[in-house]
mmCIF file of C-alpha atoms in Angstrom:
data_model
loop_
_atom_site.group_PDB
_atom_site.id
_atom_site.type_symbol
_atom_site.label_atom_id
_atom_site.label_comp_id
_atom_site.label_asym_id
_atom_site.label_seq_id
_atom_site.Cartn_x
_atom_site.Cartn_y
_atom_site.Cartn_z
ATOM 1 C CA MET A 1 53.952 -77.817 2.585
ATOM 2 C CA LEU A 2 52.896 -75.271 0.034
ATOM 3 C CA GLY A 3 49.278 -75.153 1.089
ATOM 4 C CA ASP A 4 50.178 -74.309 4.657
ATOM 5 C CA VAL A 5 52.002 -71.091 3.809
ATOM 6 C CA ARG A 6 50.349 -68.006 5.280
ATOM 7 C CA LEU A 7 51.586 -64.530 5.977
ATOM 8 C CA ARG A 8 51.264 -62.778 9.302
ATOM 9 C CA GLY A 9 51.769 -59.068 8.928
ATOM 10 C CA GLN A 10 52.204 -56.357 11.467
ATOM 11 C CA THR A 11 48.476 -56.436 12.198
ATOM 12 C CA GLY A 12 48.563 -60.037 13.373
ATOM 13 C CA VAL A 13 45.844 -61.157 10.946
ATOM 14 C CA PRO A 14 46.966 -64.225 8.976
ATOM 15 C CA ALA A 15 46.842 -63.708 5.217
ATOM 16 C CA GLU A 16 47.074 -66.343 2.541
ATOM 17 C CA ARG A 17 49.836 -65.790 0.053
ATOM 18 C CA ARG A 18 49.122 -65.770 -3.659
ATOM 19 C CA GLY A 19 50.606 -68.861 -5.218
ATOM 20 C CA SER A 20 50.209 -71.031 -2.116
ATOM 21 C CA TYR A 21 47.240 -73.098 -3.322
ATOM 22 C CA PRO A 22 47.872 -75.123 -6.484
ATOM 23 C CA PHE A 23 45.293 -76.930 -8.549
ATOM 24 C CA ILE A 24 42.747 -79.155 -6.802
ATOM 25 C CA ASP A 25 43.625 -82.751 -7.645
ATOM 26 C CA PHE A 26 40.506 -84.913 -7.327
ATOM 27 C CA ARG A 27 42.052 -88.120 -8.662
ATOM 28 C CA PRO A 28 42.941 -89.639 -5.284
ATOM 29 C CA LEU A 29 39.307 -89.408 -4.198
ATOM 30 C CA ASN A 30 38.818 -92.859 -5.730
ATOM 31 C CA ASN A 31 41.051 -94.338 -3.046
ATOM 32 C CA THR A 32 38.417 -95.029 -0.409
ATOM 33 C CA THR A 33 38.660 -97.683 2.265
ATOM 34 C CA HIS A 34 36.159 -100.454 2.898
ATOM 35 C CA SER A 35 34.676 -98.441 5.757
ATOM 36 C CA GLY A 36 33.796 -95.675 3.360
ATOM 37 C CA GLU A 37 36.355 -93.250 4.703
ATOM 38 C CA ILE A 38 38.075 -91.084 2.157
ATOM 39 C CA GLY A 39 41.757 -91.153 1.405
ATOM 40 C CA THR A 40 43.254 -93.171 4.267
ATOM 41 C CA LYS A 41 45.895 -94.753 2.031
ATOM 42 C CA LYS A 42 46.644 -91.574 0.162
ATOM 43 C CA LYS A 43 46.191 -88.100 1.525
ATOM 44 C CA VAL A 44 44.695 -85.804 -1.035
ATOM 45 C CA LYS A 45 46.405 -82.487 -1.637
ATOM 46 C CA ARG A 46 43.277 -80.713 -2.684
ATOM 47 C CA LEU A 47 44.679 -77.240 -2.448
ATOM 48 C CA LEU A 48 42.922 -74.246 -3.970
ATOM 49 C CA SER A 49 43.888 -72.256 -6.759
ATOM 50 C CA PHE A 50 45.673 -73.250 -9.836
ATOM 51 C CA GLN A 51 45.026 -69.622 -10.813
ATOM 52 C CA ARG A 52 47.517 -68.613 -8.181
ATOM 53 C CA TYR A 53 49.868 -71.484 -8.919
ATOM 54 C CA PHE A 54 50.294 -70.443 -12.525
ATOM 55 C CA HIS A 55 49.876 -66.680 -12.258
ATOM 56 C CA ALA A 56 51.276 -65.731 -8.855
ATOM 57 C CA SER A 57 52.662 -62.225 -8.747
ATOM 58 C CA ARG A 58 53.408 -62.065 -12.443
ATOM 59 C CA LEU A 59 52.315 -58.464 -12.714
ATOM 60 C CA LEU A 60 54.364 -57.506 -9.700
ATOM 61 C CA ARG A 61 57.339 -59.282 -11.245
ATOM 62 C CA GLY A 62 56.947 -57.232 -14.396
ATOM 63 C CA ILE A 63 55.700 -60.027 -16.648
ATOM 64 C CA VAL A 64 53.237 -58.651 -19.176
ATOM 65 C CA PRO A 65 49.995 -60.656 -19.562
ATOM 66 C CA GLN A 66 49.556 -62.370 -22.911
ATOM 67 C CA ALA A 67 46.318 -60.495 -23.578
ATOM 68 C CA PRO A 68 46.550 -56.739 -22.974
ATOM 69 C CA LEU A 69 43.847 -55.542 -20.625
ATOM 70 C CA HIS A 70 42.400 -52.691 -22.601
ATOM 71 C CA LEU A 71 43.183 -53.108 -26.282
ATOM 72 C CA LEU A 72 39.635 -52.371 -27.236
ATOM 73 C CA ASP A 73 38.109 -50.835 -30.284
ATOM 74 C CA GLU A 74 37.116 -47.201 -29.706
ATOM 75 C CA ASP A 75 33.505 -48.078 -30.402
ATOM 76 C CA TYR A 76 33.539 -50.614 -27.581
ATOM 77 C CA LEU A 77 35.292 -48.182 -25.249
ATOM 78 C CA GLY A 78 32.688 -45.568 -26.044
ATOM 79 C CA GLN A 79 29.860 -47.970 -25.286
ATOM 80 C CA ALA A 80 31.516 -49.052 -22.050
ATOM 81 C CA ARG A 81 31.940 -45.417 -20.984
ATOM 82 C CA HIS A 82 28.294 -44.788 -21.791
ATOM 83 C CA MET A 83 27.266 -47.758 -19.643
ATOM 84 C CA LEU A 84 29.368 -46.440 -16.750
ATOM 85 C CA SER A 85 27.408 -43.205 -16.875
ATOM 86 C CA LYS A 86 24.380 -45.334 -15.880
ATOM 87 C CA VAL A 87 26.132 -47.617 -13.403
ATOM 88 C CA GLY A 88 23.654 -46.685 -10.670
ATOM 89 C CA MET A 89 20.687 -48.051 -12.652
ATOM 90 C CA TRP A 90 19.259 -51.388 -11.502
ATOM 91 C CA ASP A 91 18.902 -52.675 -15.070
ATOM 92 C CA PHE A 92 22.676 -52.366 -15.644
ATOM 93 C CA ASP A 93 23.669 -55.305 -17.874
ATOM 94 C CA ILE A 94 26.893 -56.696 -16.396
ATOM 95 C CA PHE A 95 27.156 -59.363 -19.101
ATOM 96 C CA LEU A 96 27.203 -56.736 -21.862
ATOM 97 C CA PHE A 97 29.607 -54.584 -19.858
ATOM 98 C CA ASP A 98 31.985 -57.512 -19.452
ATOM 99 C CA ARG A 99 32.003 -58.078 -23.199
ATOM 100 C CA LEU A 100 32.582 -54.390 -23.918
ATOM 101 C CA THR A 101 35.544 -54.329 -21.520
ATOM 102 C CA ASN A 102 37.089 -57.460 -22.999
ATOM 103 C CA GLY A 103 36.490 -59.481 -19.852
ATOM 104 C CA ASN A 104 37.715 -56.760 -17.493
ATOM 105 C CA SER A 105 34.407 -55.703 -15.994
ATOM 106 C CA LEU A 106 35.580 -55.939 -12.385
ATOM 107 C CA VAL A 107 38.741 -53.854 -12.829
ATOM 108 C CA THR A 108 37.022 -51.250 -15.004
ATOM 109 C CA LEU A 109 33.999 -50.949 -12.728
ATOM 110 C CA LEU A 110 36.040 -50.602 -9.526
ATOM 111 C CA CYS A 111 38.397 -48.009 -11.005
ATOM 112 C CA HIS A 112 35.366 -45.972 -12.063
ATOM 113 C CA LEU A 113 33.582 -46.296 -8.719
ATOM 114 C CA PHE A 114 36.690 -45.448 -6.696
ATOM 115 C CA SER A 115 37.038 -42.334 -8.816
ATOM 116 C CA THR A 116 33.402 -41.226 -8.738
ATOM 117 C CA HIS A 117 33.167 -41.750 -4.966
ATOM 118 C CA GLY A 118 36.317 -39.649 -4.470
ATOM 119 C CA LEU A 119 38.137 -42.517 -2.753
ATOM 120 C CA ILE A 120 41.348 -42.141 -4.736
ATOM 121 C CA HIS A 121 41.709 -38.537 -3.650
ATOM 122 C CA HIS A 122 40.487 -39.062 -0.077
ATOM 123 C CA PHE A 123 42.828 -41.957 0.714
ATOM 124 C CA LYS A 124 45.637 -40.649 -1.533
ATOM 125 C CA LEU A 125 45.723 -43.917 -3.466
ATOM 126 C CA ASP A 126 48.209 -44.438 -6.261
ATOM 127 C CA MET A 127 46.212 -45.182 -9.411
ATOM 128 C CA VAL A 128 48.767 -47.621 -10.813
ATOM 129 C CA THR A 129 48.884 -49.527 -7.528
ATOM 130 C CA LEU A 130 45.080 -49.570 -7.333
ATOM 131 C CA HIS A 131 44.859 -50.953 -10.842
ATOM 132 C CA ARG A 132 47.488 -53.591 -10.039
ATOM 133 C CA PHE A 133 45.591 -54.689 -6.933
ATOM 134 C CA LEU A 134 42.293 -54.916 -8.826
ATOM 135 C CA VAL A 135 43.933 -56.983 -11.558
ATOM 136 C CA MET A 136 45.221 -59.346 -8.870
ATOM 137 C CA VAL A 137 41.698 -59.713 -7.486
ATOM 138 C CA GLN A 138 40.148 -60.223 -10.920
ATOM 139 C CA GLU A 139 42.747 -62.832 -11.899
ATOM 140 C CA ASP A 140 42.192 -64.797 -8.700
ATOM 141 C CA TYR A 141 38.616 -65.508 -9.729
ATOM 142 C CA HIS A 142 38.299 -68.687 -11.778
ATOM 143 C CA SER A 143 36.875 -67.900 -15.190
ATOM 144 C CA GLN A 144 35.960 -71.553 -15.733
ATOM 145 C CA ASN A 145 33.435 -71.392 -12.899
ATOM 146 C CA PRO A 146 30.009 -70.870 -14.481
ATOM 147 C CA TYR A 147 28.877 -68.738 -11.553
ATOM 148 C CA HIS A 148 31.602 -67.873 -9.043
ATOM 149 C CA ASN A 149 33.752 -65.811 -11.351
ATOM 150 C CA ALA A 150 34.837 -62.198 -11.780
ATOM 151 C CA VAL A 151 31.618 -61.264 -13.584
ATOM 152 C CA HIS A 152 29.640 -62.290 -10.519
ATOM 153 C CA ALA A 153 31.958 -60.169 -8.388
ATOM 154 C CA ALA A 154 31.382 -57.207 -10.704
ATOM 155 C CA ASP A 155 27.628 -57.765 -10.547
ATOM 156 C CA VAL A 156 27.656 -57.815 -6.737
ATOM 157 C CA THR A 157 29.825 -54.678 -6.718
ATOM 158 C CA GLN A 158 27.395 -52.838 -8.987
ATOM 159 C CA ALA A 159 24.492 -53.866 -6.742
ATOM 160 C CA MET A 160 26.437 -52.728 -3.687
ATOM 161 C CA HIS A 161 26.975 -49.350 -5.352
ATOM 162 C CA CYS A 162 23.204 -49.049 -5.821
ATOM 163 C CA TYR A 163 22.553 -49.916 -2.170
ATOM 164 C CA LEU A 164 25.157 -47.441 -0.923
ATOM 165 C CA LYS A 165 23.136 -44.744 -2.700
ATOM 166 C CA GLU A 166 19.912 -45.539 -0.832
ATOM 167 C CA PRO A 167 18.860 -42.257 0.886
ATOM 168 C CA LYS A 168 18.284 -43.926 4.275
ATOM 169 C CA LEU A 169 21.925 -45.066 4.259
ATOM 170 C CA ALA A 170 23.904 -42.751 1.980
ATOM 171 C CA SER A 171 23.815 -39.626 4.141
ATOM 172 C CA PHE A 172 25.518 -41.445 7.025
ATOM 173 C CA LEU A 173 28.292 -43.202 5.108
ATOM 174 C CA THR A 174 31.904 -42.140 5.460
ATOM 175 C CA PRO A 175 34.520 -42.580 2.698
ATOM 176 C CA LEU A 176 35.871 -45.530 4.688
ATOM 177 C CA ASP A 177 32.432 -47.175 4.758
ATOM 178 C CA ILE A 178 32.119 -46.796 0.991
ATOM 179 C CA MET A 179 35.595 -48.149 0.283
ATOM 180 C CA LEU A 180 35.015 -51.117 2.584
ATOM 181 C CA GLY A 181 31.666 -51.884 0.957
ATOM 182 C CA LEU A 182 33.085 -51.811 -2.563
ATOM 183 C CA LEU A 183 36.239 -53.781 -1.709
ATOM 184 C CA ALA A 184 34.278 -56.439 0.153
ATOM 185 C CA ALA A 185 31.839 -56.793 -2.743
ATOM 186 C CA ALA A 186 34.657 -57.087 -5.277
ATOM 187 C CA ALA A 187 36.628 -59.692 -3.309
ATOM 188 C CA HIS A 188 33.895 -61.559 -1.427
ATOM 189 C CA ASP A 189 34.273 -64.755 -3.517
ATOM 190 C CA VAL A 190 37.881 -64.449 -4.680
ATOM 191 C CA ASP A 191 39.528 -67.788 -5.539
ATOM 192 C CA HIS A 192 36.245 -69.680 -5.195
ATOM 193 C CA PRO A 193 36.878 -73.303 -6.307
ATOM 194 C CA GLY A 194 33.397 -73.877 -7.734
ATOM 195 C CA VAL A 195 32.423 -76.360 -5.000
ATOM 196 C CA ASN A 196 30.774 -75.656 -1.657
ATOM 197 C CA GLN A 197 31.859 -75.977 1.953
ATOM 198 C CA PRO A 198 30.291 -79.418 2.598
ATOM 199 C CA PHE A 199 32.255 -80.755 -0.381
ATOM 200 C CA LEU A 200 35.522 -79.415 1.042
ATOM 201 C CA ILE A 201 34.712 -80.886 4.446
ATOM 202 C CA LYS A 202 33.765 -84.367 3.269
ATOM 203 C CA THR A 203 36.866 -84.570 1.048
ATOM 204 C CA ASN A 204 39.067 -83.471 3.957
ATOM 205 C CA HIS A 205 40.289 -80.475 1.995
ATOM 206 C CA HIS A 206 43.218 -78.519 3.375
ATOM 207 C CA LEU A 207 41.124 -75.354 3.780
ATOM 208 C CA ALA A 208 38.429 -77.173 5.749
ATOM 209 C CA ASN A 209 41.101 -78.334 8.181
ATOM 210 C CA LEU A 210 42.748 -74.915 8.271
ATOM 211 C CA TYR A 211 39.510 -73.135 9.208
ATOM 212 C CA GLN A 212 38.115 -75.997 11.305
ATOM 213 C CA ASN A 213 35.045 -76.416 9.065
ATOM 214 C CA MET A 214 33.756 -72.939 9.964
ATOM 215 C CA SER A 215 32.960 -70.466 7.156
ATOM 216 C CA VAL A 216 35.712 -72.192 5.202
ATOM 217 C CA LEU A 217 35.318 -70.401 1.890
ATOM 218 C CA GLU A 218 34.521 -67.016 3.405
ATOM 219 C CA ASN A 219 37.625 -67.178 5.591
ATOM 220 C CA HIS A 220 39.660 -68.088 2.529
ATOM 221 C CA HIS A 221 38.215 -65.197 0.518
ATOM 222 C CA TRP A 222 39.003 -62.775 3.344
ATOM 223 C CA ARG A 223 42.543 -63.956 4.032
ATOM 224 C CA SER A 224 43.293 -64.051 0.313
ATOM 225 C CA THR A 225 42.111 -60.439 0.022
ATOM 226 C CA ILE A 226 44.375 -59.373 2.864
ATOM 227 C CA GLY A 227 47.270 -61.136 1.177
ATOM 228 C CA MET A 228 46.669 -59.229 -2.045
ATOM 229 C CA LEU A 229 46.299 -55.893 -0.239
ATOM 230 C CA ARG A 230 49.650 -56.431 1.439
ATOM 231 C CA GLU A 231 51.364 -57.749 -1.663
ATOM 232 C CA SER A 232 50.188 -54.811 -3.765
ATOM 233 C CA ARG A 233 50.957 -52.313 -0.955
ATOM 234 C CA LEU A 234 47.828 -50.402 -1.903
ATOM 235 C CA LEU A 235 47.306 -49.188 1.667
ATOM 236 C CA ALA A 236 50.938 -49.220 2.801
ATOM 237 C CA HIS A 237 51.003 -45.419 3.137
ATOM 238 C CA LEU A 238 48.132 -45.364 5.625
ATOM 239 C CA PRO A 239 48.646 -45.486 9.407
ATOM 240 C CA LYS A 240 49.109 -48.961 10.864
ATOM 241 C CA GLU A 241 45.978 -48.650 12.996
ATOM 242 C CA MET A 242 43.872 -47.754 9.974
ATOM 243 C CA THR A 243 45.103 -50.662 7.845
ATOM 244 C CA GLN A 244 44.476 -53.035 10.751
ATOM 245 C CA ASP A 245 40.934 -51.709 11.090
ATOM 246 C CA ILE A 246 40.340 -52.024 7.332
ATOM 247 C CA GLU A 247 41.504 -55.639 7.319
ATOM 248 C CA GLN A 248 39.304 -56.555 10.281
ATOM 249 C CA GLN A 249 36.218 -54.831 8.869
ATOM 250 C CA LEU A 250 36.743 -56.473 5.481
ATOM 251 C CA GLY A 251 36.780 -59.798 7.280
ATOM 252 C CA SER A 252 33.577 -59.013 9.146
ATOM 253 C CA LEU A 253 31.848 -58.045 5.898
ATOM 254 C CA ILE A 254 33.015 -61.033 3.856
ATOM 255 C CA LEU A 255 32.296 -63.518 6.645
ATOM 256 C CA ALA A 256 28.733 -62.160 6.798
ATOM 257 C CA THR A 257 28.106 -63.613 3.321
ATOM 258 C CA ASP A 258 28.182 -67.149 4.752
ATOM 259 C CA ILE A 259 24.669 -68.317 3.924
ATOM 260 C CA ASN A 260 24.674 -70.507 7.017
ATOM 261 C CA ARG A 261 24.487 -67.289 9.067
ATOM 262 C CA GLN A 262 21.417 -66.069 7.195
ATOM 263 C CA ASN A 263 18.966 -66.545 10.055
ATOM 264 C CA GLU A 264 21.336 -64.876 12.498
ATOM 265 C CA PHE A 265 21.548 -61.684 10.469
ATOM 266 C CA LEU A 266 17.876 -61.708 9.495
ATOM 267 C CA ALA A 267 16.800 -62.007 13.132
ATOM 268 C CA ARG A 268 19.083 -59.144 14.162
ATOM 269 C CA LEU A 269 17.755 -56.935 11.372
ATOM 270 C CA ARG A 270 14.142 -57.682 12.255
ATOM 271 C CA THR A 271 14.812 -56.883 15.911
ATOM 272 C CA HIS A 272 16.443 -53.562 15.050
ATOM 273 C CA LEU A 273 13.590 -52.593 12.750
ATOM 274 C CA HIS A 274 10.962 -53.636 15.290
ATOM 275 C CA ASN A 275 12.652 -51.678 18.072
ATOM 276 C CA LYS A 276 13.497 -48.769 15.770
ATOM 277 C CA ASP A 277 16.885 -48.560 17.436
ATOM 278 C CA LEU A 278 19.251 -48.373 14.454
ATOM 279 C CA ARG A 279 21.485 -45.354 14.933
ATOM 280 C CA LEU A 280 23.460 -44.951 11.755
ATOM 281 C CA GLU A 281 25.535 -42.202 13.321
ATOM 282 C CA ASP A 282 27.106 -45.061 15.270
ATOM 283 C CA GLY A 283 29.845 -46.914 13.415
ATOM 284 C CA ARG A 284 28.715 -50.320 14.673
ATOM 285 C CA ASP A 285 25.195 -49.879 13.330
ATOM 286 C CA ARG A 286 26.524 -48.605 9.995
ATOM 287 C CA HIS A 287 28.798 -51.625 9.757
ATOM 288 C CA PHE A 288 25.868 -53.947 10.452
ATOM 289 C CA MET A 289 23.886 -52.356 7.642
ATOM 290 C CA LEU A 290 26.895 -52.690 5.340
ATOM 291 C CA GLN A 291 26.861 -56.393 6.176
ATOM 292 C CA ILE A 292 23.165 -56.571 5.312
ATOM 293 C CA ALA A 293 23.732 -54.607 2.096
ATOM 294 C CA LEU A 294 26.494 -57.010 1.037
ATOM 295 C CA LYS A 295 24.311 -60.003 1.830
ATOM 296 C CA CYS A 296 21.557 -58.496 -0.325
ATOM 297 C CA ALA A 297 23.978 -57.744 -3.157
ATOM 298 C CA ASP A 298 25.302 -61.292 -2.999
ATOM 299 C CA ILE A 299 21.883 -62.896 -3.518
ATOM 300 C CA CYS A 300 20.184 -60.178 -5.570
ATOM 301 C CA ASN A 301 20.031 -62.059 -8.869
ATOM 302 C CA PRO A 302 16.377 -63.103 -8.396
ATOM 303 C CA CYS A 303 15.607 -59.385 -8.072
ATOM 304 C CA ARG A 304 17.121 -58.466 -11.439
ATOM 305 C CA VAL A 305 15.192 -58.253 -14.692
ATOM 306 C CA TRP A 306 14.162 -61.697 -15.928
ATOM 307 C CA GLU A 307 16.636 -61.883 -18.809
ATOM 308 C CA MET A 308 19.638 -61.396 -16.519
ATOM 309 C CA SER A 309 18.170 -63.267 -13.566
ATOM 310 C CA LYS A 310 17.565 -66.338 -15.709
ATOM 311 C CA GLN A 311 21.169 -66.336 -16.933
ATOM 312 C CA TRP A 312 22.500 -66.243 -13.390
ATOM 313 C CA SER A 313 20.131 -69.009 -12.317
ATOM 314 C CA GLU A 314 21.280 -71.268 -15.129
ATOM 315 C CA ARG A 315 24.910 -70.514 -14.331
ATOM 316 C CA VAL A 316 24.680 -71.297 -10.637
ATOM 317 C CA CYS A 317 22.773 -74.499 -11.272
ATOM 318 C CA GLU A 318 25.352 -75.558 -13.845
ATOM 319 C CA GLU A 319 27.986 -75.114 -11.128
ATOM 320 C CA PHE A 320 25.878 -77.171 -8.721
ATOM 321 C CA TYR A 321 25.459 -79.918 -11.292
ATOM 322 C CA ARG A 322 29.199 -79.987 -11.997
ATOM 323 C CA GLN A 323 29.809 -80.608 -8.318
ATOM 324 C CA GLY A 324 27.229 -83.369 -8.377
ATOM 325 C CA ASP A 325 28.961 -84.960 -11.367
ATOM 326 C CA LEU A 326 32.279 -84.848 -9.482
ATOM 327 C CA GLU A 327 30.695 -86.445 -6.443
ATOM 328 C CA GLN A 328 29.135 -89.175 -8.551
ATOM 329 C CA LYS A 329 32.408 -89.798 -10.369
ATOM 330 C CA PHE A 330 34.279 -90.288 -7.107
ATOM 331 C CA GLU A 331 31.483 -92.285 -5.464
ATOM 332 C CA LEU A 332 30.568 -89.618 -2.936
ATOM 333 C CA GLU A 333 27.046 -88.832 -1.809
ATOM 334 C CA ILE A 334 25.610 -86.215 -4.154
ATOM 335 C CA SER A 335 25.013 -82.957 -2.299
ATOM 336 C CA PRO A 336 21.567 -81.335 -2.104
ATOM 337 C CA LEU A 337 20.664 -79.360 -5.250
ATOM 338 C CA CYS A 338 23.536 -80.946 -7.199
ATOM 339 C CA ASN A 339 21.716 -83.856 -8.819
ATOM 340 C CA GLN A 340 20.733 -82.789 -12.314
ATOM 341 C CA GLN A 341 18.377 -85.756 -12.635
ATOM 342 C CA LYS A 342 16.368 -84.794 -9.551
ATOM 343 C CA ASP A 343 16.923 -81.089 -8.912
ATOM 344 C CA SER A 344 15.464 -78.896 -11.636
ATOM 345 C CA ILE A 345 16.452 -75.281 -12.094
ATOM 346 C CA PRO A 346 12.873 -74.015 -11.504
ATOM 347 C CA SER A 347 12.475 -75.943 -8.234
ATOM 348 C CA ILE A 348 15.892 -74.813 -6.955
ATOM 349 C CA GLN A 349 15.123 -71.207 -7.797
ATOM 350 C CA ILE A 350 11.648 -71.169 -6.306
ATOM 351 C CA GLY A 351 12.887 -72.663 -3.046
ATOM 352 C CA PHE A 352 15.751 -70.203 -2.881
ATOM 353 C CA MET A 353 13.515 -67.235 -3.568
ATOM 354 C CA THR A 354 10.875 -68.326 -1.076
ATOM 355 C CA TYR A 355 13.044 -69.184 1.897
ATOM 356 C CA ILE A 356 16.193 -67.091 1.447
ATOM 357 C CA VAL A 357 15.683 -64.098 -0.849
ATOM 358 C CA GLU A 358 12.149 -62.890 -0.070
ATOM 359 C CA PRO A 359 12.568 -62.704 3.735
ATOM 360 C CA LEU A 360 15.790 -60.704 3.469
ATOM 361 C CA PHE A 361 14.608 -58.282 0.810
ATOM 362 C CA ARG A 362 11.327 -57.614 2.601
ATOM 363 C CA GLU A 363 13.307 -56.481 5.627
ATOM 364 C CA TRP A 364 15.675 -54.461 3.448
ATOM 365 C CA ALA A 365 12.616 -52.721 1.973
ATOM 366 C CA ARG A 366 11.411 -51.932 5.498
ATOM 367 C CA PHE A 367 14.796 -50.410 6.287
ATOM 368 C CA THR A 368 14.805 -48.252 3.144
ATOM 369 C CA GLY A 369 11.231 -47.110 3.733
ATOM 370 C CA ASN A 370 10.075 -48.950 0.607
ATOM 371 C CA SER A 371 12.356 -46.953 -1.619
ATOM 372 C CA THR A 372 11.873 -46.940 -5.382
ATOM 373 C CA LEU A 373 14.740 -49.405 -5.800
ATOM 374 C CA SER A 374 13.368 -51.757 -3.133
ATOM 375 C CA GLU A 375 9.926 -51.791 -4.706
ATOM 376 C CA ASN A 376 11.504 -52.392 -8.107
ATOM 377 C CA MET A 377 13.500 -55.347 -6.784
ATOM 378 C CA LEU A 378 10.496 -56.927 -5.055
ATOM 379 C CA SER A 379 8.483 -56.509 -8.244
ATOM 380 C CA HIS A 380 11.158 -58.309 -10.285
ATOM 381 C CA LEU A 381 11.354 -60.996 -7.622
ATOM 382 C CA ALA A 382 7.617 -61.709 -7.789
ATOM 383 C CA HIS A 383 7.680 -61.750 -11.593
ATOM 384 C CA ASN A 384 10.704 -64.055 -11.755
ATOM 385 C CA LYS A 385 9.210 -66.453 -9.227
ATOM 386 C CA ALA A 386 6.051 -66.651 -11.335
ATOM 387 C CA GLN A 387 8.171 -67.300 -14.413
ATOM 388 C CA TRP A 388 9.967 -70.205 -12.749
ATOM 389 C CA LYS A 389 6.680 -71.624 -11.491
ATOM 390 C CA SER A 390 5.402 -71.660 -15.064
ATOM 391 C CA LEU A 391 8.483 -73.655 -16.044
ATOM 392 C CA LEU A 392 8.110 -76.300 -13.347
ATOM 393 C CA PRO A 393 7.495 -79.865 -14.505
ATOM 394 C CA LYS A 394 3.725 -80.367 -14.441
ATOM 395 C CA PRO A 395 3.607 -82.888 -11.550
ATOM 396 C CA HIS A 396 5.227 -80.293 -9.249
ATOM 397 C CA ARG A 397 3.280 -77.190 -10.173
ATOM 398 C CA GLY A 398 0.694 -77.700 -7.499
ATOM 399 C CA GLY A 399 3.179 -77.760 -4.634
ATOM 400 C CA SER A 400 4.027 -74.657 -2.691
ATOM 401 C CA GLY A 401 7.575 -73.597 -3.305
ATOM 402 C CA GLY A 402 7.816 -75.764 -6.383
ATOM 403 C CA GLY A 403 9.256 -78.758 -4.613
ATOM 404 C CA GLY A 404 11.492 -76.512 -2.544
ATOM 405 C CA GLY A 405 10.153 -76.733 1.005
ATOM 406 C CA PRO A 406 11.925 -75.577 4.141
ATOM 407 C CA ASP A 407 14.613 -78.210 3.682
ATOM 408 C CA LEU A 408 15.534 -76.684 0.360
ATOM 409 C CA ALA A 409 16.309 -73.386 2.006
ATOM 410 C CA GLY A 410 18.740 -75.010 4.382
ATOM 411 C CA GLN A 411 20.249 -77.212 1.723
ATOM 412 C CA GLY A 412 20.561 -74.298 -0.616
ATOM 413 C CA ALA A 413 22.058 -72.325 2.142
ATOM 414 C CA GLU A 414 24.819 -74.846 2.264
ATOM 415 C CA LYS A 415 25.234 -74.694 -1.456
ATOM 416 C CA GLU A 416 26.785 -71.448 -0.681
ATOM 417 C CA GLU A 417 25.274 -68.132 -1.125
ATOM 418 C CA GLN A 418 23.053 -69.014 -3.840
ATOM 419 C CA THR A 419 21.105 -72.051 -3.667
ATOM 420 C CA GLY A 420 19.698 -71.312 -6.880
ATOM 421 C CA THR A 421 20.602 -67.874 -7.814
ATOM 422 C CA ARG A 422 23.616 -66.229 -6.769
ATOM 423 C CA GLY A 423 23.435 -69.067 -4.674
ATOM 424 C CA ASP A 424 25.941 -67.522 -5.007
ATOM 425 C CA THR A 425 23.231 -65.713 -6.666
ATOM 426 C CA PRO A 426 21.317 -66.271 -9.814
#
C-alpha cells in the first residue's frame, strides 16, 4: 500500500518518502453505517499529499519546473534584497517579500539566513544541494491552504531568526543550535493537509493510525523532513552520529509545536524561571529554549503589527471554516471553531490570544528580561486584542474573552497551533 511506505535509514528513525501520500479522497466519507460509524463498507484511502504524488522527486530526476524559480525583474530583485537587509526587524512584511520573490519566500529567506549565520561554511554545505532541499520543502507545502502554506513557514522562520538574536539566548547558541532552529521553523508544518488532528482521527485517516492518534501531524511533518534530508543528501557528508543527532533534535523541536502540549511546556518554563535554574551552557537547557522559541514563532501572529496580524487571522479562520464545510458536507460533527455561522473571527482570536498566546509570551518576556522585542510584541498583542474586541458582534462585547472562555483555548488548541491566529498562527 502506497501510504504505508516509509524509509528506515542508518539512524533507525523512520522517514516518510516523498510521493507516498497521494491526494486525500473525501468522497467515501458519505458511506456511513446506521450506527454512525464511518466507512465500514468502504475503507477510505485518505492519504496525504497530492503535492508529493504529482511532484515527487522531479527536481532530483532533472525535470525542470514549469515556472522558473527566480525569473524576476531586476527591480523586484532589488527590493527583495533590500528587504533581506532588514530581515531581523519585527515589522518584516512576509506577504510583500513573497510577492517580490515570485512565491519563493521560504527558499530565498533560508538561503540568505544560512549564509548570514555562516552555516554553509561551518557545515561545509553544498549550495546547490541546499537549494534543492529547500525547494523540496517549499513544494511540499500546499499553496491552496489559506494558512498552512509556505508563506506561513517563511513567517515562522523569520520570527525564529529574530528570537535567535535575543541577547539572553544568542551568546550561548552554537552553529548547530542555529541550524536546527531554522530548519525546524522552515519544515514544522510541511505537507499540512489543511485539516486538524481530530479530523484525521474521526475519519480514520491513515496517518492517525500510523501515529496512534498522538501528535499525528507533527510526527508527519518531522518524518517528512527527515525523508527530504536523506533524499537530498544535504547532510550526507557529515558523520553518522551527527546526522542521527540532527534528526532526533529536529523531531524534538517539531513535536514541541503540538498545541496539545502547550500547558506542559508552559509549566516547565515557569518552573525554570521561578527557580532561576536555566543554564544555557548546558545543551539540554538550550534545546528546551529552542523549543520554546519555536512555539512562540509558531503562534506569534497576534504579536505582529495589526495589518499583518489581521491577514493571518482571516487566513487561519478561513481554513477552519473550510474544514467545517467539509464536515457538514459529509455529515460529520463540526469541529470547534470551524462553524462559520457560530464562530466569528473576533471571538476565535480573542480566545486564542487570552488563553494561549498571552501566557506564553509573558513568560518569554520574563526569560528575555523584557527585551525591546518582547515589549514590542506584547504591545502589538494588546493593541490587536483591543481591535478584535471592537469588532465583536454587539451582544458579545460585554463578555470576557469575547465569547472565548477556557473551553475555547482547549478547542483552539486542538485546531492545531493556531486556534485563531497561527492557530497555526494568525
